Coordinates of C-alpha atoms in Angstrom, one line a residue:
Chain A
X1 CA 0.0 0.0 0.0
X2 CA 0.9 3.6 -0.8
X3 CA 0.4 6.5 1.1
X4 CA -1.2 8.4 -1.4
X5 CA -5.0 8.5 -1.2
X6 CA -7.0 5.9 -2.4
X7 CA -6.5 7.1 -6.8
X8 CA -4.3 10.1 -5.8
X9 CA -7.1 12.9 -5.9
X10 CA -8.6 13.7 -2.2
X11 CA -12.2 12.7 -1.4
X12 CA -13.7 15.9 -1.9
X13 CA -11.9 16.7 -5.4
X14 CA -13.0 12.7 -6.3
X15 CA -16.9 13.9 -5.4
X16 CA -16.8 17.6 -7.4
X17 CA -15.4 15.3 -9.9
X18 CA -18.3 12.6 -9.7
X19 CA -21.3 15.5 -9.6
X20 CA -19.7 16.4 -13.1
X21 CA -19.7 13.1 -14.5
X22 CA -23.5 12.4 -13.1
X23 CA -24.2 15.9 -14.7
X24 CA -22.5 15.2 -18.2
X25 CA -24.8 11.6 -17.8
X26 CA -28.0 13.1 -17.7
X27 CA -27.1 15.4 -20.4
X28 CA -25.3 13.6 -22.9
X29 CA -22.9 15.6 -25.0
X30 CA -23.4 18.4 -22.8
X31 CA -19.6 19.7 -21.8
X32 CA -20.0 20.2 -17.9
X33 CA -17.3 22.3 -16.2
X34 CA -15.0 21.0 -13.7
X35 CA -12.3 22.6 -11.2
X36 CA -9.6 20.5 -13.0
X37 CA -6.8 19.8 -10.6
X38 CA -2.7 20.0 -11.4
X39 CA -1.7 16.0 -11.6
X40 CA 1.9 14.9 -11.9
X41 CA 2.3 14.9 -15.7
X42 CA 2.0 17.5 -18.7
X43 CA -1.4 18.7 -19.8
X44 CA -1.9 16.9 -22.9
X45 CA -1.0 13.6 -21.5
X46 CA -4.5 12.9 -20.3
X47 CA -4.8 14.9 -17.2
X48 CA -8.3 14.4 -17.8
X49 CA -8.5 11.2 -18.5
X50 CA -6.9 10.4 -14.9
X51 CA -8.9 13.0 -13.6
X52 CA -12.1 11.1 -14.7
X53 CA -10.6 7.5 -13.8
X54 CA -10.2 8.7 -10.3
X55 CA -13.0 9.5 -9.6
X56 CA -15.0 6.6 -10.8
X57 CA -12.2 4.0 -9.9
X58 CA -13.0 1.4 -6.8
X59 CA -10.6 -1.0 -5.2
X60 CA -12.5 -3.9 -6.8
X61 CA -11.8 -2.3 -10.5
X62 CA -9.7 -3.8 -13.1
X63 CA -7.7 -1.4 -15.1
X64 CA -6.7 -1.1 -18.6
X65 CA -4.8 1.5 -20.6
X66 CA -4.3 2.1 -24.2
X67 CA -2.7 5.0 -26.3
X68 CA -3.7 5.1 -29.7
X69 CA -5.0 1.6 -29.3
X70 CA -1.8 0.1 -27.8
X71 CA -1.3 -1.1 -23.9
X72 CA 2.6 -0.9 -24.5
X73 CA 2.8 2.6 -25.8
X74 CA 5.0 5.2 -23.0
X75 CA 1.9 7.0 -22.2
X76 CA -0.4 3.9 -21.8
X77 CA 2.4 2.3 -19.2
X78 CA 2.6 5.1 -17.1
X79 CA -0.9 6.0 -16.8
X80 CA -1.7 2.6 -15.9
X81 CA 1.5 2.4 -13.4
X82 CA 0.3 5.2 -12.2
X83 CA -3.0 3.6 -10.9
X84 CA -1.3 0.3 -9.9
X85 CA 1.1 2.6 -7.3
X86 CA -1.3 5.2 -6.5
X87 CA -4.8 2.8 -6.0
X88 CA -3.3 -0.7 -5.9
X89 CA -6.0 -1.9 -8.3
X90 CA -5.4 -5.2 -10.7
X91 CA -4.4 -4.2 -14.3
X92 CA -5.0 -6.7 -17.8
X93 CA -4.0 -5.5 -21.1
X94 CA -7.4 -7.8 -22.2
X95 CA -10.1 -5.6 -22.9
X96 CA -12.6 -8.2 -21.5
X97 CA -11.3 -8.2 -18.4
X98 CA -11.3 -4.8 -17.6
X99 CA -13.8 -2.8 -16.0
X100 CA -12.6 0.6 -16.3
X101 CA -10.3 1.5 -19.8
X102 CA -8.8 4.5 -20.0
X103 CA -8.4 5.5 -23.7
X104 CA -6.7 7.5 -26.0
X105 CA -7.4 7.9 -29.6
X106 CA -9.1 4.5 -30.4
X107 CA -12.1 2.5 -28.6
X108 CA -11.2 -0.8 -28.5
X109 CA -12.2 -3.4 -31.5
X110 CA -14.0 -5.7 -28.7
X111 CA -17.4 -5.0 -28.3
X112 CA -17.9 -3.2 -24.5
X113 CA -20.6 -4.4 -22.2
X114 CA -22.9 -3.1 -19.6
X115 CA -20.6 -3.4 -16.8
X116 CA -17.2 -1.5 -18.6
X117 CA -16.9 2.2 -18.2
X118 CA -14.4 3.7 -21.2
X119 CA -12.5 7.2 -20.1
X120 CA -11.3 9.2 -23.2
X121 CA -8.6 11.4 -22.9
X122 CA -9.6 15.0 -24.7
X123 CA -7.2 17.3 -25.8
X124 CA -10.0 20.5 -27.0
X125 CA -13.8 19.3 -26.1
X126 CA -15.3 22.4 -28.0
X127 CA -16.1 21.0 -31.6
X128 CA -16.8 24.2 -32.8
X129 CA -13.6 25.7 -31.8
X130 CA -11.2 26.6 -34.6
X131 CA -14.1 27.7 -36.6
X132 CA -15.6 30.1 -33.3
X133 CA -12.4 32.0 -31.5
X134 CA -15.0 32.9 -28.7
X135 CA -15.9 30.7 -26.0
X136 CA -19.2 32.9 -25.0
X137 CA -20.1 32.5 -28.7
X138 CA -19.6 28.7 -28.7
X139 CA -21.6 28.3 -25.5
X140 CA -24.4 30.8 -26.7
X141 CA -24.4 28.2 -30.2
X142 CA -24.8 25.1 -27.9
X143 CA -27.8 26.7 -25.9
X144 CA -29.8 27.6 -28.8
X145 CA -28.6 24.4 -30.8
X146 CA -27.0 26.9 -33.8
X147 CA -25.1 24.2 -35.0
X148 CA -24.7 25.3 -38.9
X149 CA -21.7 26.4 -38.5
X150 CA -20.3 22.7 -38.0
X151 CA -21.3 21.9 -41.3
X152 CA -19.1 24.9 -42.6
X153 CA -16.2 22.8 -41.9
X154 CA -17.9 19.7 -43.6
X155 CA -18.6 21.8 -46.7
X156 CA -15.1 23.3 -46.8
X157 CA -13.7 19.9 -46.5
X158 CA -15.6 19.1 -49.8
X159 CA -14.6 22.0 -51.5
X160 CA -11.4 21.9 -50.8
X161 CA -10.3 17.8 -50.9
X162 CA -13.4 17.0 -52.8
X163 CA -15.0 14.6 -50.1
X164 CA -15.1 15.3 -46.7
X165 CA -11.6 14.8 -45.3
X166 CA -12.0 14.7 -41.6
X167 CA -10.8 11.6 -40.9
X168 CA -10.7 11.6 -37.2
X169 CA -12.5 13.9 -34.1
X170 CA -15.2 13.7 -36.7
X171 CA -18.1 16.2 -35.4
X172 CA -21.3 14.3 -33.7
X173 CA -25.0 15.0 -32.6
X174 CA -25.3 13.0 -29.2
X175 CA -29.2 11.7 -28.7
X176 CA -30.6 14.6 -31.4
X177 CA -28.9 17.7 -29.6
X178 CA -25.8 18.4 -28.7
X179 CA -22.7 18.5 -31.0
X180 CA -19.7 17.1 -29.4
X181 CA -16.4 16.1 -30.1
X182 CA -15.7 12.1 -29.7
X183 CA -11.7 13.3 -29.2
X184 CA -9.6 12.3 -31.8
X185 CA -10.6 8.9 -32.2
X186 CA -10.3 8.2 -36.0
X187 CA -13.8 8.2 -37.7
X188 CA -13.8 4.3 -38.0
X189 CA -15.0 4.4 -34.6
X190 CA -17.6 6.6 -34.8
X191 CA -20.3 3.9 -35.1
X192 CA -18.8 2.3 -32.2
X193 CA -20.0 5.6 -29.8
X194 CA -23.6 3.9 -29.5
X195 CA -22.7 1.4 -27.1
X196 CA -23.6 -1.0 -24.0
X197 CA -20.7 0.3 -22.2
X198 CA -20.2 4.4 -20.4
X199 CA -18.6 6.5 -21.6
X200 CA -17.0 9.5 -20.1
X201 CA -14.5 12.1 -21.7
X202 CA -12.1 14.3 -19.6
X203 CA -10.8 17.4 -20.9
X204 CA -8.4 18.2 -18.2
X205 CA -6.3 21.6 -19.4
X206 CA -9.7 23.0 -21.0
X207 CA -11.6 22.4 -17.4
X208 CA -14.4 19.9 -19.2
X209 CA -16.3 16.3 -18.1
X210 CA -18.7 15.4 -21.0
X211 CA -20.8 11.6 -21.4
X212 CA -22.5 9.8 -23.4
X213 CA -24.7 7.0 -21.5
X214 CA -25.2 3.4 -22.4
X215 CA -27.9 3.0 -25.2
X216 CA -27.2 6.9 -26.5
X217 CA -27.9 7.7 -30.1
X218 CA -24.7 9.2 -31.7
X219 CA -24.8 10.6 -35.5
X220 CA -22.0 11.6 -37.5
X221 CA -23.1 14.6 -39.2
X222 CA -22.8 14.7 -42.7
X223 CA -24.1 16.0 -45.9
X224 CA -27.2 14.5 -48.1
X225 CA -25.2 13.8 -50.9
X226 CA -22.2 13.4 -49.5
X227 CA -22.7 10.8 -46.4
X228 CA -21.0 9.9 -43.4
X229 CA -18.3 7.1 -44.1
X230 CA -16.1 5.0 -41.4
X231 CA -12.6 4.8 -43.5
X232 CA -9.5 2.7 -42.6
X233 CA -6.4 1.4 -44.6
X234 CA -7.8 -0.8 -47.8
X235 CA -5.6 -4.0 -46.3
X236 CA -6.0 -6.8 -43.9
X237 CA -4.0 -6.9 -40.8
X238 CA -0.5 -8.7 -41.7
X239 CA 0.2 -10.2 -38.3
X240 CA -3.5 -11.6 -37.6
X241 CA -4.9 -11.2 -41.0
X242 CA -8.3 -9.3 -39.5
X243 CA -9.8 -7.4 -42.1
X244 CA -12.6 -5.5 -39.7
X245 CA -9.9 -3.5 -37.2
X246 CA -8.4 -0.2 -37.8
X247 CA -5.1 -0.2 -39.0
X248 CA -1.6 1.5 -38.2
X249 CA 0.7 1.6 -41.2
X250 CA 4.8 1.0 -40.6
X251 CA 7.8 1.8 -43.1
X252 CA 9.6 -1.7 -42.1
X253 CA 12.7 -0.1 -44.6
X254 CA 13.8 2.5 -46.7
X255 CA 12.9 0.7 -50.1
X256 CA 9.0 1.4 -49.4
X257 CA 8.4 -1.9 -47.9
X258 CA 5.3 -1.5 -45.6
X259 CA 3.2 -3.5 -43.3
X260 CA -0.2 -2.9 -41.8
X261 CA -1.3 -4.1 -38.3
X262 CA -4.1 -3.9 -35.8
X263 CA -3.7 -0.3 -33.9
X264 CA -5.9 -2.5 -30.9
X265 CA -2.3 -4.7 -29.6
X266 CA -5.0 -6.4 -27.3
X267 CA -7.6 -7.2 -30.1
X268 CA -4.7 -9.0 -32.7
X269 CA -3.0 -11.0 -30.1
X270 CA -5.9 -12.8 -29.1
X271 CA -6.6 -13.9 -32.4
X272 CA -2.9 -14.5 -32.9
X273 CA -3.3 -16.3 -29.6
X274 CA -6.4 -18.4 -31.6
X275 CA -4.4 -19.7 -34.6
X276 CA -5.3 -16.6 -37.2
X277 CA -2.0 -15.4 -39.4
X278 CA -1.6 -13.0 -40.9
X279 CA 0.3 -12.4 -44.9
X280 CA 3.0 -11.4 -42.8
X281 CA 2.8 -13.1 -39.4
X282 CA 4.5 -16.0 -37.8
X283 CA 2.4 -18.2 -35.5
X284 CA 1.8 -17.0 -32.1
X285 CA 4.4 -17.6 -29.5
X286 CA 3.4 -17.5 -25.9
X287 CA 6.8 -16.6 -25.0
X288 CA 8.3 -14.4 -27.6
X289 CA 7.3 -11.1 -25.6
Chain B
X1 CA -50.8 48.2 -45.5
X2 CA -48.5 47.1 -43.1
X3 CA -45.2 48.4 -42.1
X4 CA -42.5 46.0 -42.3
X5 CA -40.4 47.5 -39.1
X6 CA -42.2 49.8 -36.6
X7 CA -39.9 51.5 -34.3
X8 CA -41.0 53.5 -31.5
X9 CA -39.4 56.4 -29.3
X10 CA -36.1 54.4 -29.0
X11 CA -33.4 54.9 -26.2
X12 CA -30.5 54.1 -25.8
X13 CA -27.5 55.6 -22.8
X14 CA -24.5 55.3 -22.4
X15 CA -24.5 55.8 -18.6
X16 CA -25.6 59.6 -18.3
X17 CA -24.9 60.0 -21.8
X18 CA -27.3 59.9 -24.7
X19 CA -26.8 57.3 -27.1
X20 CA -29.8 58.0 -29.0
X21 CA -33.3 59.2 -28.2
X22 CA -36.9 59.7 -29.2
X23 CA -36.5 58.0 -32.3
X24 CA -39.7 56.9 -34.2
X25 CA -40.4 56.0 -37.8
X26 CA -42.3 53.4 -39.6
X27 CA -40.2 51.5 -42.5
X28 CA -42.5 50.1 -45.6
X29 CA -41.8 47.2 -47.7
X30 CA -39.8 48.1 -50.5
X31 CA -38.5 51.0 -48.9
X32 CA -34.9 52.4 -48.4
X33 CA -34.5 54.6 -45.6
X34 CA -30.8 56.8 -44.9
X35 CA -29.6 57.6 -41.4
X36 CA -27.1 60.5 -41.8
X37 CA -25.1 62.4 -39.2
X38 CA -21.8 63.3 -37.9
X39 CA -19.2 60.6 -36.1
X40 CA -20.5 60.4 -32.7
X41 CA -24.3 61.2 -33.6
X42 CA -25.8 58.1 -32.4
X43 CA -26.7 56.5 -35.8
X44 CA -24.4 53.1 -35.4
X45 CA -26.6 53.2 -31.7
X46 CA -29.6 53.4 -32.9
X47 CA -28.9 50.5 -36.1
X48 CA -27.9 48.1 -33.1
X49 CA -30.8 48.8 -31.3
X50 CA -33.1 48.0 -34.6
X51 CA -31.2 45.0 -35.3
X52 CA -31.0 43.3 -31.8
X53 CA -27.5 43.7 -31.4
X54 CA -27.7 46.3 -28.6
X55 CA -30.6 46.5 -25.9
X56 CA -32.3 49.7 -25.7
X57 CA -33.2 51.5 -22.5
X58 CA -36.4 52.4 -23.7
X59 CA -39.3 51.7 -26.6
X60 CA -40.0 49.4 -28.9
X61 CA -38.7 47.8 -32.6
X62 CA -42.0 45.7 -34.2
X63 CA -41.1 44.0 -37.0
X64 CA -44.2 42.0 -39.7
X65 CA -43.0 38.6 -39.1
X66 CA -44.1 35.8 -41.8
X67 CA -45.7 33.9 -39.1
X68 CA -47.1 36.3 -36.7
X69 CA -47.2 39.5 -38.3
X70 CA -46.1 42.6 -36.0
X71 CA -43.9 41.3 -32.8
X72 CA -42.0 42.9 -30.7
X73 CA -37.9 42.1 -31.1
X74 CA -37.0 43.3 -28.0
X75 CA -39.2 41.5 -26.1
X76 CA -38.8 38.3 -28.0
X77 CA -36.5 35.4 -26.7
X78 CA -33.1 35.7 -28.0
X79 CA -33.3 32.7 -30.3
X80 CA -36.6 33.6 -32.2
X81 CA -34.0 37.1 -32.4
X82 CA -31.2 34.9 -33.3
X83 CA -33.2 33.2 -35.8
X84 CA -34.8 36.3 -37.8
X85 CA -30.9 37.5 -37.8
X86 CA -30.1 34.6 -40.4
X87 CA -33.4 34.7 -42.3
X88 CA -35.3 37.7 -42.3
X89 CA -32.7 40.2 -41.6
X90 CA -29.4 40.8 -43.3
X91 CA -26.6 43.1 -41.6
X92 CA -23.6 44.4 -43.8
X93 CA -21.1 45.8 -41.7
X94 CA -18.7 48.7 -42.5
X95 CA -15.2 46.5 -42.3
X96 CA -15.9 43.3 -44.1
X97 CA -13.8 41.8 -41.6
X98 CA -16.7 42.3 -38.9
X99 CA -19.7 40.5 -41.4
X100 CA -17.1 37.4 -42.7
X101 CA -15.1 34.3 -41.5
X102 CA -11.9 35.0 -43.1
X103 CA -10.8 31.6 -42.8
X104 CA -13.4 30.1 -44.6
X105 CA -13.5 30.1 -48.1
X106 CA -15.9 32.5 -50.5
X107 CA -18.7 29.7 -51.1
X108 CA -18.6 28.7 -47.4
X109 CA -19.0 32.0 -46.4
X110 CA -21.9 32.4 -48.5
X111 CA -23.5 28.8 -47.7
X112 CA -23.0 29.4 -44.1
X113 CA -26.5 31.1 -43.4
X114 CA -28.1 28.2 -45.7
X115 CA -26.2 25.8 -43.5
X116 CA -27.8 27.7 -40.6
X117 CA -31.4 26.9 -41.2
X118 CA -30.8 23.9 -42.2
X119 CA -29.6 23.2 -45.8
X120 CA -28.3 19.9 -45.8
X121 CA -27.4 19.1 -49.8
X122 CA -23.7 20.1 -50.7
X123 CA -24.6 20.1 -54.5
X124 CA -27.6 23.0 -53.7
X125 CA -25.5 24.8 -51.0
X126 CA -22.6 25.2 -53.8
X127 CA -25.2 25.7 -56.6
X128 CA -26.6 29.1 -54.9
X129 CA -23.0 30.0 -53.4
X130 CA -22.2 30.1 -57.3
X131 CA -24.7 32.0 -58.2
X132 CA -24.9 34.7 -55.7
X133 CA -20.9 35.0 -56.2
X134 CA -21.8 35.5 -59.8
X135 CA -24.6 38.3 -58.9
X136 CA -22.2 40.4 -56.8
X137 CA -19.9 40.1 -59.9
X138 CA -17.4 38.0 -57.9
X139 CA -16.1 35.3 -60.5
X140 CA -17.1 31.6 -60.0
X141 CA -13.2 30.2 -59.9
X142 CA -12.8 32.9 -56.8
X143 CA -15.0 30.1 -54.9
X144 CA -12.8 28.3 -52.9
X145 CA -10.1 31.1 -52.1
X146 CA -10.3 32.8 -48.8
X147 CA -11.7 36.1 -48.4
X148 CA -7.9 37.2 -47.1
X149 CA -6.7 36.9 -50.9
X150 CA -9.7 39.3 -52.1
X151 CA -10.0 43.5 -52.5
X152 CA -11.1 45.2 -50.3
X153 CA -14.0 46.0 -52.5
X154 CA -14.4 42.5 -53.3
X155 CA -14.4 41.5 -49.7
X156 CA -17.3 44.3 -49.3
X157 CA -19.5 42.4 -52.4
X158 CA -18.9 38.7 -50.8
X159 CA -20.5 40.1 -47.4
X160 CA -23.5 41.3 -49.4
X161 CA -23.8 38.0 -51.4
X162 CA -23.3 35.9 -47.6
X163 CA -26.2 38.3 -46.2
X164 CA -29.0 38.4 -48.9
X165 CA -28.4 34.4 -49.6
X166 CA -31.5 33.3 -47.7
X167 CA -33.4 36.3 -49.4
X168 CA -33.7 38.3 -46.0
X169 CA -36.9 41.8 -46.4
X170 CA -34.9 43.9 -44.2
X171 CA -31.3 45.0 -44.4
X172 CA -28.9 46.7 -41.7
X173 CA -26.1 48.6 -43.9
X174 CA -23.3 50.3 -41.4
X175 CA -21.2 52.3 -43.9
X176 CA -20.9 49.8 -46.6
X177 CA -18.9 51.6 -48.6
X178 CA -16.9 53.2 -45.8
X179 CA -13.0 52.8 -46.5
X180 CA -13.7 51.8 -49.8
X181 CA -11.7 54.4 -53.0
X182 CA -14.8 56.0 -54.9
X183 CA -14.4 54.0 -58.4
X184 CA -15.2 50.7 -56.2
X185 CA -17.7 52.7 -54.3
X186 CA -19.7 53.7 -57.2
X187 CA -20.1 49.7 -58.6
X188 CA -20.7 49.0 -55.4
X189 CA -23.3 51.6 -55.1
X190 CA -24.6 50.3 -58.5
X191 CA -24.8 46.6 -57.7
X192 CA -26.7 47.8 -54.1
X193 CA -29.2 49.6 -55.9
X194 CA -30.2 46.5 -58.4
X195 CA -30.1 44.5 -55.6
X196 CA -32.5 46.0 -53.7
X197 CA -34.8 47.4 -56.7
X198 CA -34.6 43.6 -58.0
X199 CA -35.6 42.1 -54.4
X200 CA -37.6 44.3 -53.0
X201 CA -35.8 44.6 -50.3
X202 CA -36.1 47.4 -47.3
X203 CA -33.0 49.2 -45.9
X204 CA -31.5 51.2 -43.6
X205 CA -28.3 53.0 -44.6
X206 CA -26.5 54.4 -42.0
X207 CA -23.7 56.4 -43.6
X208 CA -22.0 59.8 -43.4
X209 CA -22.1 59.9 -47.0
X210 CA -24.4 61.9 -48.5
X211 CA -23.6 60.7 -52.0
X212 CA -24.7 57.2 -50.8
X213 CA -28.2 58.2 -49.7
X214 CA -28.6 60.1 -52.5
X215 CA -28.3 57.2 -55.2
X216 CA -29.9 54.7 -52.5
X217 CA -32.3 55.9 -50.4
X218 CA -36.0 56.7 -50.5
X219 CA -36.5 58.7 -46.9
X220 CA -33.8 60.5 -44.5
X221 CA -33.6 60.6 -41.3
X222 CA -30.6 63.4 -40.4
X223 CA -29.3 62.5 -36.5
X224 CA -27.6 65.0 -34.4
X225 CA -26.4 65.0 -30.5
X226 CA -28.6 61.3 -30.3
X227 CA -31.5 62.6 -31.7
X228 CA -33.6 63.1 -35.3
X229 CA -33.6 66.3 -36.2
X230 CA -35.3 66.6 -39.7
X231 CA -36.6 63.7 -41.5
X232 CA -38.2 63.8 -45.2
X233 CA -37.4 62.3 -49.2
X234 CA -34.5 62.0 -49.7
X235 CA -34.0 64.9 -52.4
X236 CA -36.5 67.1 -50.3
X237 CA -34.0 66.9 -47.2
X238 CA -30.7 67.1 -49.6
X239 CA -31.8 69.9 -51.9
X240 CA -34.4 71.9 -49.2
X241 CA -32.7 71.6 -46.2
X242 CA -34.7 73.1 -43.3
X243 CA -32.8 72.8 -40.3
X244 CA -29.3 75.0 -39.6
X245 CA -27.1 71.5 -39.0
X246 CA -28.3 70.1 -42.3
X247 CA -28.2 73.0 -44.1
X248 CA -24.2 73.0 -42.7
X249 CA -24.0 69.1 -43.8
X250 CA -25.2 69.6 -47.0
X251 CA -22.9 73.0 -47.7
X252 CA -20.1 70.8 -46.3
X253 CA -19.7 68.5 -49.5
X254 CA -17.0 69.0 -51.3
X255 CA -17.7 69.8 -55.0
X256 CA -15.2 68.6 -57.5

């Protein structure tokens, strides 16, 4: 045992904290303000995120980190250290057998059940924000649900790249009224946001808890003749040869050779771990980590 | 027949100063009405006040609604306001800068207010952010640049084609051809005066240019110290002037 507080944060930052969280809950996309507190690494790094997994962290939790959908990443490791030192809870890299994931940038491949809670990291929560400088503006445009200016970005994507290019924090409309940011997941996992699973997003420099509750309808907006598409590489994954998971793309040498593999390191050894190979993968080796 | 704005004894102060006061006029469909007066007169006040950008202290701004006929836009909640501010009511604003997203391209500046209420077909928006470029004589290749890489004159005619996209009755002009050099004036001038000839549209011009008015406007109101001093038609006012401060703002124009 440590003699930090149970999580780090102190009880009372832990329940201003949770009254954000039930607020963001009961309205969905709505970003709730929070006293965000310093925490011992750079904003950026998912102060947030921690902030948020505090809070809603017990000792009976399992814990799971990933960074851009990897549990071996610097960030991932450290966040998830972080916990083990700080709350002494178990930690699994296997999505299934966490009850609390902490993300970054992907949501897992695995489907998510009832009894999972997934905490995104956010860098900017404000969707509308590099296209409205002021935040009295933005709010005002979230109170009276002026959202046209969103699709301003989607047309100028068009116009300029000739489809719309967004490719990830790809603007959605949370159960038919508020316009939120998912963070920077890539746009393949937009469809995933309607979910069994909670789902809670920390914001930690910009001072902002937003939710979307189990169940939630989630739309990507989009134009009529131009609709919302999920995208990933054209490829199967070369290591466990699944065709349905997002992938990363690696320059293996300077002669243009290239391999793609799952971003979710959980998700492709597990069905390395059942027998699938990939065009480029050797059979799985219990040992070879 | 119904006017399309009613405003009555409007107030406005700046602490114990006057912004503007007692002003009353009824505005027709159709019709163009000028605001003239020296810097500091209260005519950029009193536009605010009429288009619900400032609150006045006192009276009230009707305006002939599609659905309700004659309300009451001070009174109203802030997004029925909000709302006639992107349909009904256009509002050109002296620096271009002010009216447009100058990093958003020409056509998305334009589509934005279609965006607003709701157009959701890229082909459409695109189709009348084309066409309106092309009826403020802005060519259709300029589409996709930014308004940073247009004139200043040109940046002046791409706020106009943005405002009257959703075919608003009732536009706010604050010195629309303020800082612009007087060849680019005068097209401008020209294209305002089709423009509101060919879509019936009302205005009010507030200007200190009394050139402006005279090619544009129907009515004059002349403002002085925050209040109205002599109203009348337009060449009435200019060539008859009654009152001593007109009669000096009128003598004041330089002849060439």
């Amino acid at each position: 045992m440590s003699d930090y507080n149970f999580a780090y944060l102190d009880e009372q930052t832990k329940r201003m904290i949770r009254r954000a969280i039930l607020k963001g809950l009961a309205i969905p996309g709505y970003q709730v303000p929070f006293a965000s507190r310093e925490m011992p690494m750079p904003y950026g790094w998912g102060t947030g995120g921690v902030q948020v997994s505090a809070a809603v962290l017990t000792p009976d939790d399992t814990f799971k980190v990933i960074d851009q959908g990897a549990d071996d990443t610097t960030n991932a490791v450290s966040i998830r250290r972080f916990f083990q030192k700080t709350a002494g809870v178990a930690v699994t890299e296997v999505t299934s057998e966490a009850s609390v994931i902490q993300t970054r940038h992907r949501i897992p491949e695995e489907v998510l059940r009832e009894d999972q809670i997934l905490v995104y990291q956010v860098p900017i929560p404000e969707p509308l924000r590099f296209l409205e400088p002021s935040e009295v503006e933005t709010r005002k445009m979230h109170a009276l649900e002026e959202y046209g200016l969103m699709h301003v970005k989607l047309y100028e994507d068009i116009s300029l790249h000739g489809d719309i290019a967004t490719a990830y924090a790809y603007p959605v409309k949370v159960e038919g009224r508020y316009v939120m940011d998912p963070s920077p997941i890539p746009k393949f996992d937009n469809p995933k946001l309607e979910m069994s699973a909670i789902q809670l997003f920390g914001a930690g420099r910009e001072q902002r808890i937003y939710a979307i509750p189990p169940y939630t309808q989630v739309v990507s907006l989009d134009f009529d003749d131009y609709p919302f598409r999920p995208t990933k590489a054209d490829h199967a994954c070369d290591l466990c040869g699944a065709g349905d998971s997002y992938l990363d793309e690696l320059i293996v040498d300077d002669k243009g050779g290239r391999m793609f593999m799952c971003s979710d390191t959980d998700y492709c050894s597990t069905r390395r771990r059942h027998g699938h190979v990939g065009a480029k993968g050797v059979p799985y080796d219990e040992d070879a980590a | 027949m119904t006017p399309l704005l009613q405003v009555e004894d409007i107030a406005k102060f700046y602490g114990a100063r006057i912004g503007c006061s007692d002003v009353s006029f009824d505005l027709y469909p159709g019709e163009v009405m000028g605001i003239v007066g020296e810097s500091g007169s209260g005519k950029s006040t009193l536009l605010n006040c009429l288009a619900g950008h400032n609150t006045p202290d006192r009276g009230t701004v009707r305006f002939d609604t599609r659905a309700d006929g004659l309300r009451d836009t001070i009174t109203m909640s802030e997004p029925e306001r909000r709302m006639l501010g992107r349909t009904d009511w256009a509002f050109v604003h002296q620096h271009a800068r002010d009216g447009l997203r100058m990093n958003v391209s020409a056509g998305g500046n334009v589509g934005e207010r279609l965006m607003a209420v709701n157009a959701r077909h890229y082909g459409e928006i695109r189709a009348s952010a084309i066409d309106w470029l092309g009826r403020v004589e802005i060519s259709e290749d300029r589409i996709d640049d930014r308004p940073t890489t247009f004139s200043g004159g040109m940046q002046q005619r791409l706020q106009i084609a943005r405002n009257l996209v959703t075919g608003p009755r009732l536009v706010f002009m604050d010195e629309p051809t303020g800082g612009l050099d007087v060849s680019v004036q005068a097209r401008l001038l020209d294209l305002l005066r089709g423009l509101v000839r060919e879509m019936n549209l009302s205005a009010i011009i507030v200007t200190h240019d009394l050139a402006v008015v005279r090619l544009l406007a129907d009515r004059l109101m002349v403002m002085k110290d925050g209040r109205v001093i002599e109203t009348g038609l337009t060449d009435q006012v200019l060539d008859d002037p009654q009152h001593a401060y007109t009669q000096l703002l009128v003598s004041s124009v330089l002849q060439v």
